[in-house]
Coordinates of C-alpha atoms and ligand atoms in Angstrom, one line a residue:
X244 CA 114.3 88.6 -41.4
X245 CA 113.6 86.8 -38.7
X246 CA 112.7 87.9 -35.2
X247 CA 113.0 87.2 -31.8
X248 CA 111.2 89.1 -28.9
X249 CA 113.0 89.5 -25.8
X250 CA 110.4 89.9 -22.8
X251 CA 111.7 91.3 -19.5
X252 CA 110.4 91.3 -16.3
X253 CA 112.6 93.2 -13.8
X254 CA 112.6 95.2 -10.5
X255 CA 116.0 96.5 -10.4
X256 CA 117.5 96.4 -13.8
X257 CA 119.4 93.2 -13.5
X258 CA 116.8 91.2 -16.0
X259 CA 116.8 94.2 -18.2
X260 CA 120.9 93.9 -18.4
X261 CA 120.8 90.5 -19.2
X262 CA 118.7 91.1 -22.1
X263 CA 120.6 93.9 -23.5
X264 CA 123.5 91.7 -22.9
X265 CA 122.1 89.1 -25.0
X266 CA 120.7 90.9 -27.8
X267 CA 123.8 91.2 -29.8
X268 CA 123.9 87.6 -29.9
X269 CA 120.6 87.0 -31.3
X270 CA 121.4 89.8 -34.1
X271 CA 124.8 87.7 -34.9
X272 CA 122.8 85.1 -35.5
X273 CA 120.7 86.8 -38.1
X274 CA 117.9 88.1 -36.3
X275 CA 115.9 91.3 -35.5
X276 CA 115.8 91.5 -31.9
X277 CA 113.0 93.4 -30.0
X278 CA 113.2 94.2 -25.9
X279 CA 110.3 94.7 -24.5
X280 CA 110.6 96.1 -20.7
X281 CA 107.0 97.0 -20.4
X282 CA 105.2 94.2 -22.2
X283 CA 101.8 93.9 -23.0
X284 CA 99.8 91.4 -24.5
X285 CA 99.8 92.6 -27.7
X286 CA 103.3 92.6 -27.8
X287 CA 103.1 88.7 -27.4
X288 CA 100.6 88.0 -29.6
X289 CA 100.9 90.4 -32.7
X290 CA 103.0 89.4 -35.8
X291 CA 102.5 86.1 -34.2
X292 CA 105.8 85.8 -32.1
X293 CA 107.3 82.7 -33.5
X294 CA 110.6 82.7 -30.9
X295 CA 110.8 84.4 -28.0
X296 CA 113.3 84.7 -24.7
X297 CA 111.8 85.6 -21.2
X298 CA 113.7 87.0 -18.8
X299 CA 112.4 87.8 -15.7
X300 CA 113.5 87.9 -11.9
X301 CA 111.3 87.3 -8.9
X302 CA 110.2 89.7 -6.3
X303 CA 108.2 89.5 -2.9
X304 CA 107.9 85.9 -2.1
X305 CA 108.0 84.3 -5.4
X306 CA 105.9 87.3 -7.0
X307 CA 106.3 88.4 -10.7
X308 CA 108.1 92.1 -10.9
X309 CA 105.4 94.8 -11.6
X310 CA 106.5 95.4 -15.2
X311 CA 105.4 92.0 -15.9
X312 CA 101.6 91.9 -14.1
X313 CA 99.8 93.7 -17.0
X314 CA 100.8 91.3 -19.5
X315 CA 100.4 88.3 -17.2
X316 CA 96.7 89.3 -16.0
X317 CA 95.6 89.7 -19.5
X318 CA 97.2 86.7 -20.9
X319 CA 94.9 84.9 -18.0
X320 CA 92.3 86.7 -18.9
X321 CA 92.1 85.8 -22.5
X322 CA 93.2 82.7 -22.5
X323 CA 95.0 83.0 -25.8
X324 CA 96.5 80.1 -27.8
X325 CA 100.2 80.1 -27.8
X326 CA 100.7 76.8 -30.1
X327 CA 103.3 78.2 -32.5
X328 CA 105.4 80.2 -29.7
X329 CA 109.1 78.6 -28.9
X330 CA 110.6 80.2 -26.3
X331 CA 113.5 79.9 -23.8
X332 CA 113.4 80.9 -20.4
X333 CA 116.1 82.8 -18.2
X334 CA 115.3 83.1 -14.5
X335 CA 117.2 85.6 -11.8
X336 CA 116.7 84.3 -8.4
X337 CA 118.2 84.1 -5.0
X338 CA 118.4 80.9 -3.1
X339 CA 118.4 82.2 0.2
X340 CA 114.7 82.7 -0.6
X341 CA 114.1 78.7 -0.3
X342 CA 110.9 78.0 -0.8
X343 CA 110.4 80.5 -3.9
X344 CA 113.6 80.4 -5.5
X345 CA 112.9 81.9 -9.2
X346 CA 109.1 81.5 -8.2
X347 CA 108.1 84.2 -11.0
X348 CA 110.4 82.5 -13.6
X349 CA 109.2 78.6 -12.9
X350 CA 105.2 80.2 -13.2
X351 CA 105.9 81.8 -16.1
X352 CA 107.2 78.7 -17.6
X353 CA 104.1 76.6 -16.5
X354 CA 102.0 79.4 -17.4
X355 CA 103.6 79.5 -21.0
X356 CA 102.9 75.9 -21.4
X357 CA 100.0 75.9 -20.4
X358 CA 98.9 78.0 -23.2
X359 CA 100.5 75.5 -25.9
X360 CA 104.0 77.4 -26.1
X361 CA 106.9 75.2 -26.4
X362 CA 110.1 75.8 -24.3
X363 CA 113.1 75.0 -26.1
X364 CA 116.0 73.5 -23.6
X365 CA 116.0 73.6 -20.3
X366 CA 115.3 76.9 -18.1
X367 CA 118.5 78.8 -16.8
X368 CA 118.0 79.6 -13.2
X369 CA 120.6 82.1 -12.0
X370 CA 121.4 82.1 -8.5
X371 CA 122.3 85.5 -7.2
X372 CA 124.1 83.9 -4.0
X373 CA 126.1 82.3 -6.5
X374 CA 126.6 84.6 -9.5
X375 CA 127.5 88.1 -9.1
X376 CA 127.0 89.0 -12.9
X377 CA 124.1 87.4 -14.1
X378 CA 125.5 88.2 -17.5
X379 CA 128.8 85.9 -16.9
X380 CA 126.2 83.0 -17.0
X381 CA 123.4 84.1 -19.4
X382 CA 125.4 85.3 -22.4
X383 CA 127.6 81.6 -22.7
X384 CA 124.0 80.2 -21.9
X385 CA 122.1 82.2 -24.7
X386 CA 125.0 81.5 -26.9
X387 CA 124.7 77.8 -26.3
X388 CA 121.2 77.8 -26.9
X389 CA 121.6 79.3 -30.2
X390 CA 123.9 76.2 -31.4
X391 CA 121.8 73.7 -29.5
X392 CA 118.3 74.6 -31.0
X393 CA 119.6 75.4 -34.3
X394 CA 118.2 78.7 -34.1
X395 CA 120.5 80.2 -35.9
X396 CA 119.4 82.2 -39.5
X397 CA 122.8 83.9 -40.5
Ligands
LIG130 C1 112.3 92.4 -2.2 C2 113.0 91.1 -2.8 C3 112.4 90.1 -3.0 C4 112.7 88.9 -3.8 N1 112.4 87.8 -3.3 C5 112.9 86.7 -4.4 C6 112.1 85.5 -4.4 O1 110.8 85.2 -3.9 N2 112.6 84.5 -4.7 C7 114.1 84.3 -5.6 O2 114.6 83.9 -6.3 N3 114.4 85.7 -5.5 C8 114.1 87.0 -5.2 N4 114.7 88.0 -4.7 C9 116.1 87.8 -5.8 C10 116.0 88.7 -7.1 O3 115.0 87.8 -7.7 C11 117.6 88.6 -7.6 O4 118.2 89.8 -6.9 C12 117.2 89.0 -9.1 O5 118.7 89.0 -9.3 C13 117.1 90.9 -9.4 O6 117.0 91.0 -10.8 P1 116.2 92.2 -11.2 O7 117.4 93.6 -11.0 O8 115.9 92.1 -12.6 O9 115.3 92.9 -10.3 C14 114.0 89.1 -3.9 C15 115.0 90.7 -4.0 C16 114.2 91.2 -3.3 C17 114.9 92.5 -3.6

């Protein structure tokens, strides 16, 4: 069965909630789904990963949530090729942090592409100033993403 891995970067659980809410959408599309809330580089490189969804908030001033830093540190240290990885990216942020809005999601996107991964579609940026429940935006976005990118294997 096809596998999609969901990698979560979160401080307060909002991005993890989004991951858990969209998980059934992938299952309905015919995928096995694994959600990583303490992801390691091995989680990304093993198998290897062909399809992934990254779902991360931003903390500090455009910084990565703490639970992502080990994986990203190792990624930069090992510089593996991510050619063959296709991914989507959901960034949670708050536009009151004007200069660093969704900074972690944007930086992660750049990092992944720098190692050869291919983003499918546009990055989704969810602004806490506009959206109280991130799921309300994330669920329809993932539904469309699965259709638009012809990901369904069911
Ligand atoms: C201390 C702190 C720093 C933050 N810094 C940023 C930031 O630099 N840029 C941004 O877009 N959002 C920032 N945010 C907003 C969070 O990314 C946003 O509230 C997000 O929905 C939190 O998701 P989480 O529960 O998964 O951590 C910050 C929030 C806090 C509490």
